[in-house]
Amino acid sequence: MQTFINGTGFDAINSMAVNYVMDVIDISGTGSKSYPAGCTYQASLMIETAVSTLPNNNPYQVTVTGNVVSWNVATPVRLVVLATPNTGRESDYFGFSLYSYDGNGNRTIKLAPDFTPFCLVAVIDVPPGGQLIQTQIPVSQKIVTFHRLPNADGRLSTSVYSVVNSGGFHAFSFNAAGITQTGCRVYVFSNYLVNIPTHGFFLYRDGVLVWHSNCLPLNMGMLTGDISSPVPLAVTPGVTSVIYIPADPVFPASGGYLNTNCSAAGYKNGAWQAAIANVFSSRIITGQEAAAVRPWAISGYVGYIDCSIYDQYYPYALGLV
């Protein structure tokens, strides 16, 4: 079977995977959420908002029992839920599955989801500086975003933004106060369908279209440290650490520099990179201010994507050409 993203030679089967991002939710405290039976679930935390400090006992706990995801978290975070459809005679999977083979004859299962996963719905190039970037995505739709410095100019991005409601639509607020906003490319994913083709591959569940051949699903990983790649990478936005650097290490109470770091991605030292912490704001503080500083770092919880497929095919998948 072959079916292509409209106007390209990209076989839509290449978009199929084993698991998909089914949900992205903002959580706090203790809670749980049930999901449809028929899938195997995984869950990962992402921190996208600044917190004053992280507790020493680090109570960030997520458990998955069957189709129920439960959590106990110390500060507001985002929870990413991945679903793998269960196939076989005893399952209620109504999708489409096949195997692909590499040059060595190794086979990999490919599954078309029988639900609408998070897929690419917009790519936005943002110029440097403080601004409000409006989208046409209703706030009723959940979104998750990734960003990177678009040019291979030897830097990582310093782009910090928050998602706000602007007239009933999602918008990105870039604050320039004390921050060097480099500009960035933003990739937006949501779980609704865009640019439905007139012909191609379609998958329905209970009479409702849930997947088609122009979909580019979110395929993400979680950073456990900084990484390099031959292809562009993008990261979820957010403040990831606050660090105090004494001007004189012998007398740390005499004052120094307060550095605020963010997740970042760009091209540096001959490779595309994704980093958990890159300085975007630095200011001199007095000894009195330094005494009140409680440095913190999230030690992970930053999501990242390989941008190569999205960059090459988004104009066609989104119907922009």
Coordinates of C-alpha atoms in Angstrom, one line a residue:
M1 CA 0.0 0.0 0.0
Q2 CA 1.3 3.5 -0.9
T3 CA -0.4 6.8 -0.3
F4 CA 1.4 10.1 -0.2
I5 CA 1.1 13.5 1.5
N6 CA -0.5 15.6 -1.2
G7 CA 2.1 17.1 -3.6
T8 CA 5.0 15.0 -2.3
G9 CA 6.7 11.6 -2.6
F10 CA 6.5 11.1 1.2
D11 CA 4.7 7.8 1.8
A12 CA 2.1 8.4 4.6
I13 CA 3.1 5.0 6.0
N14 CA 6.3 6.6 7.2
S15 CA 4.2 8.7 9.6
M16 CA 2.8 5.7 11.3
A17 CA 4.5 4.5 14.5
V18 CA 3.9 2.1 17.4
N19 CA 2.6 4.8 19.8
Y20 CA 1.1 8.2 19.6
V21 CA 0.6 11.2 21.9
M22 CA -3.1 10.9 22.9
D23 CA -3.3 13.6 25.5
V24 CA -1.4 16.6 27.0
I25 CA -2.9 17.9 30.2
D26 CA -1.9 20.6 32.8
I27 CA -1.9 19.1 36.3
S28 CA -1.2 20.0 39.9
G29 CA -1.5 18.3 43.2
T30 CA -2.9 14.8 43.2
G31 CA -5.3 13.3 40.7
S32 CA -6.0 10.8 38.0
K33 CA -7.6 10.4 34.6
S34 CA -9.1 7.4 32.8
Y35 CA -8.6 6.7 29.1
P36 CA -10.3 4.3 26.7
A37 CA -9.6 0.6 27.0
G38 CA -7.8 -1.1 24.2
C39 CA -4.4 0.8 24.5
T40 CA -1.3 0.4 26.5
Y41 CA -0.4 3.8 28.1
Q42 CA 2.7 5.6 29.1
A43 CA 3.0 9.0 30.7
S44 CA 5.8 11.6 31.0
L45 CA 6.0 14.9 32.8
M46 CA 7.1 18.2 31.2
I47 CA 7.7 21.4 33.1
E48 CA 6.9 24.5 31.0
T49 CA 6.3 27.1 33.7
A50 CA 8.7 28.9 36.1
V51 CA 8.5 27.9 39.7
S52 CA 10.3 29.6 42.6
T53 CA 11.9 26.4 43.8
L54 CA 11.5 22.7 43.6
P55 CA 11.0 20.8 46.9
N56 CA 13.9 18.8 48.2
N57 CA 12.0 15.5 48.3
N58 CA 11.0 15.9 44.6
P59 CA 7.5 14.5 44.8
Y60 CA 6.8 14.1 41.1
Q61 CA 5.1 10.8 40.8
V62 CA 3.2 9.4 37.9
T63 CA 1.8 5.9 37.7
V64 CA -0.1 4.0 35.0
T65 CA -2.5 1.2 36.0
G66 CA -4.3 -0.3 33.1
N67 CA -6.1 2.7 31.4
V68 CA -5.8 5.0 34.5
V69 CA -3.0 7.6 34.8
S70 CA -2.5 8.9 38.3
W71 CA -0.2 11.6 39.6
N72 CA 1.2 13.4 42.7
V73 CA 3.2 16.5 41.8
A74 CA 4.6 19.4 43.9
T75 CA 4.2 22.2 41.3
P76 CA 2.0 22.7 38.2
V77 CA 3.4 20.6 35.3
R78 CA 2.2 19.2 32.0
L79 CA 1.6 15.5 31.6
V80 CA 2.0 13.8 28.2
V81 CA 0.1 10.6 27.7
L82 CA 1.2 8.1 25.0
A83 CA -1.0 5.3 23.7
T84 CA -0.1 2.1 21.9
P85 CA -3.1 0.5 20.4
N86 CA -3.4 -3.2 21.4
T87 CA -3.8 -5.4 18.3
G88 CA -4.9 -9.0 18.0
R89 CA -8.0 -11.0 18.0
E90 CA -8.9 -10.1 21.6
S91 CA -8.4 -6.4 21.2
D92 CA -10.9 -3.7 20.2
Y93 CA -8.4 -2.0 17.9
F94 CA -10.1 -0.9 14.7
G95 CA -7.1 0.7 13.0
F96 CA -4.7 -0.4 10.3
S97 CA -1.4 -2.2 11.0
L98 CA 1.4 -3.5 8.8
Y99 CA 5.1 -4.3 8.9
S100 CA 7.9 -2.3 7.3
Y101 CA 11.4 -3.8 6.6
D102 CA 14.8 -2.2 6.6
G103 CA 17.7 -3.1 4.4
N104 CA 18.7 -6.0 6.8
G105 CA 15.3 -7.6 6.7
N106 CA 14.4 -6.4 10.3
R107 CA 10.7 -5.7 10.5
T108 CA 8.9 -2.9 12.5
I109 CA 5.2 -2.8 13.1
K110 CA 3.4 0.3 11.9
L111 CA 0.0 1.3 13.4
A112 CA -2.5 3.8 12.1
P113 CA -4.3 5.0 15.3
D114 CA -8.0 4.5 15.8
F115 CA -8.1 7.9 17.6
T116 CA -6.9 11.4 16.6
P117 CA -3.4 11.8 18.1
F118 CA -1.5 15.1 18.4
C119 CA -0.4 16.1 14.9
L120 CA 1.3 19.1 13.4
V121 CA -1.2 21.9 12.9
A122 CA 1.0 25.0 12.5
V123 CA 4.6 26.1 12.0
I124 CA 5.3 29.8 12.8
D125 CA 8.5 31.7 12.3
V126 CA 8.7 34.4 15.0
P127 CA 11.0 37.4 14.6
P128 CA 13.2 38.6 17.5
G129 CA 11.8 40.8 20.3
G130 CA 8.8 41.0 22.5
Q131 CA 5.4 40.5 20.9
L132 CA 2.2 38.6 20.8
I133 CA 1.9 36.0 18.1
Q134 CA -1.7 35.2 17.3
T135 CA -2.9 31.8 16.0
Q136 CA -6.2 30.6 14.6
I137 CA -6.3 27.6 16.9
P138 CA -9.3 27.8 19.3
V139 CA -8.5 27.6 23.0
S140 CA -10.9 24.7 23.2
Q141 CA -8.2 22.7 21.4
K142 CA -5.2 21.4 23.5
I143 CA -1.8 22.2 22.1
V144 CA 1.8 21.5 22.8
T145 CA 4.6 23.5 21.2
F146 CA 8.3 23.1 20.4
H147 CA 10.8 25.8 19.3
R148 CA 14.3 26.2 17.9
L149 CA 16.5 28.9 16.4
P150 CA 15.8 28.5 12.7
N151 CA 19.3 29.5 11.4
A152 CA 22.6 27.6 11.7
D153 CA 24.4 30.7 13.0
G154 CA 26.3 29.2 15.9
R155 CA 23.8 30.0 18.7
L156 CA 21.1 28.3 20.7
S157 CA 17.7 30.0 21.1
T158 CA 16.8 32.2 24.0
S159 CA 13.1 32.2 23.4
V160 CA 10.7 32.2 26.4
Y161 CA 7.0 32.5 25.8
S162 CA 3.7 31.7 27.4
V163 CA 0.5 30.5 25.8
V164 CA -2.4 32.9 26.4
N165 CA -6.0 33.3 25.3
S166 CA -6.4 36.0 22.8
G167 CA -10.0 36.5 21.5
G168 CA -10.8 32.8 22.0
F169 CA -7.7 31.6 20.2
H170 CA -4.3 30.5 21.4
A171 CA -1.5 33.1 21.2
F172 CA 2.2 33.2 22.2
S173 CA 3.3 36.0 24.4
F174 CA 7.0 36.8 24.2
N175 CA 8.2 39.1 27.0
A176 CA 11.2 41.2 26.2
A177 CA 11.7 42.7 29.7
G178 CA 15.2 41.7 30.7
I179 CA 15.3 39.0 28.1
T180 CA 17.1 38.7 24.8
Q181 CA 14.4 37.1 22.6
T182 CA 16.3 35.6 19.6
G183 CA 13.3 34.8 17.6
C184 CA 12.5 31.2 16.8
R185 CA 10.5 28.7 14.7
V186 CA 7.5 27.3 16.7
Y187 CA 6.0 23.9 15.9
V188 CA 2.4 23.5 17.1
F189 CA 0.7 20.2 17.6
S190 CA -2.9 19.4 18.5
N191 CA -5.4 16.6 18.4
Y192 CA -7.7 17.8 15.7
L193 CA -7.5 17.3 11.9
V194 CA -6.4 19.9 9.4
N195 CA -6.1 19.9 5.6
I196 CA -8.2 16.8 5.1
P197 CA -7.4 15.6 1.5
T198 CA -9.9 14.8 -1.2
H199 CA -8.3 11.4 -1.7
G200 CA -5.7 9.3 0.1
F201 CA -5.8 7.1 3.2
F202 CA -8.5 7.7 5.7
L203 CA -9.3 5.9 9.0
Y204 CA -12.7 6.2 10.7
R205 CA -14.0 5.1 14.1
D206 CA -17.7 4.9 14.8
G207 CA -18.3 6.9 11.6
V208 CA -15.9 9.7 12.6
L209 CA -12.7 10.5 10.7
V210 CA -9.8 10.2 13.1
W211 CA -6.7 10.0 10.8
H212 CA -5.8 10.7 7.2
S213 CA -2.7 10.6 5.0
N214 CA -1.8 14.3 5.4
C215 CA -1.2 13.8 9.2
L216 CA 2.2 14.4 10.6
P217 CA 2.0 13.0 14.2
L218 CA 3.9 14.3 17.1
N219 CA 6.9 12.0 17.6
M220 CA 8.7 13.3 20.7
G221 CA 11.3 12.3 23.3
M222 CA 12.4 13.6 26.7
L223 CA 15.8 15.1 27.4
T224 CA 17.8 13.5 30.1
G225 CA 20.8 15.8 29.2
D226 CA 21.9 18.0 26.3
I227 CA 22.1 16.2 22.9
S228 CA 23.5 16.8 19.5
S229 CA 22.2 15.7 16.1
P230 CA 23.0 16.1 12.3
V231 CA 19.4 17.3 11.9
P232 CA 17.5 20.2 13.5
L233 CA 16.0 19.7 16.9
A234 CA 13.4 21.7 18.8
V235 CA 12.4 21.7 22.5
T236 CA 9.4 22.5 24.6
P237 CA 9.6 26.1 26.1
G238 CA 10.2 27.0 29.7
V239 CA 12.4 28.3 32.4
T240 CA 14.5 25.3 33.7
S241 CA 16.8 26.7 36.3
V242 CA 17.9 29.7 38.4
I243 CA 21.5 29.9 39.4
Y244 CA 23.5 32.3 41.6
I245 CA 27.1 32.9 40.6
P246 CA 29.2 34.9 43.2
A247 CA 31.3 37.7 41.8
D248 CA 34.0 36.6 44.3
P249 CA 33.8 32.9 45.2
V250 CA 35.7 33.5 48.4
F251 CA 33.0 35.9 49.6
P252 CA 29.8 34.5 48.1
A253 CA 27.6 36.8 50.2
S254 CA 29.1 39.9 48.6
G255 CA 26.9 39.7 45.5
G256 CA 27.2 38.4 42.0
Y257 CA 25.1 37.3 39.0
L258 CA 21.6 35.8 39.0
N259 CA 21.3 33.7 35.9
T260 CA 17.9 32.4 34.6
N261 CA 18.1 29.6 32.1
C262 CA 15.6 28.2 29.6
S263 CA 15.4 25.2 27.4
A264 CA 17.0 25.9 24.0
A265 CA 17.7 24.5 20.6
G266 CA 19.9 25.7 17.7
Y267 CA 23.1 25.1 15.8
K268 CA 26.4 25.4 17.7
N269 CA 29.9 23.9 17.4
G270 CA 29.1 22.2 14.1
A271 CA 26.0 20.4 15.2
W272 CA 22.3 20.9 15.9
Q273 CA 21.7 20.8 19.6
A274 CA 19.0 20.7 22.2
A275 CA 19.8 21.9 25.7
I276 CA 18.0 21.8 29.0
A277 CA 19.5 25.1 30.3
N278 CA 20.7 28.1 28.3
V279 CA 21.2 31.5 29.9
F280 CA 18.5 34.0 28.7
S281 CA 18.6 36.5 31.5
S282 CA 21.5 37.6 33.7
R283 CA 21.6 40.5 36.2
I284 CA 23.9 41.7 39.0
I285 CA 22.4 41.3 42.5
T286 CA 23.6 42.6 45.9
G287 CA 24.7 40.4 48.8
Q288 CA 21.3 41.0 50.5
E289 CA 19.5 39.8 47.4
A290 CA 21.8 36.8 47.1
A291 CA 21.0 35.7 50.6
A292 CA 17.4 35.3 49.6
V293 CA 18.1 33.4 46.4
R294 CA 17.2 29.7 46.4
P295 CA 18.7 28.2 43.3
W296 CA 16.8 25.4 41.6
A297 CA 16.9 23.2 38.4
I298 CA 14.3 20.9 37.0
S299 CA 16.8 18.1 36.1
G300 CA 14.9 17.1 33.0
Y301 CA 11.2 17.2 32.0
V302 CA 12.0 18.9 28.7
G303 CA 10.5 17.4 25.5
Y304 CA 12.2 17.5 22.1
I305 CA 11.5 16.6 18.5
D306 CA 13.5 15.8 15.4
C307 CA 12.4 18.6 13.0
S308 CA 13.6 17.1 9.7
I309 CA 10.3 15.6 8.5
Y310 CA 8.2 18.5 9.8
D311 CA 10.5 21.1 8.1
Q312 CA 10.4 19.3 4.8
Y313 CA 6.8 18.5 4.5
Y314 CA 4.8 20.9 6.6
P315 CA 3.8 23.2 3.7
Y316 CA 2.2 20.2 2.0
A317 CA 0.7 18.6 5.1
L318 CA -0.9 21.8 6.2
G319 CA -2.1 22.8 2.7
L320 CA 0.1 25.9 2.4
V321 CA 1.2 25.2 -1.1

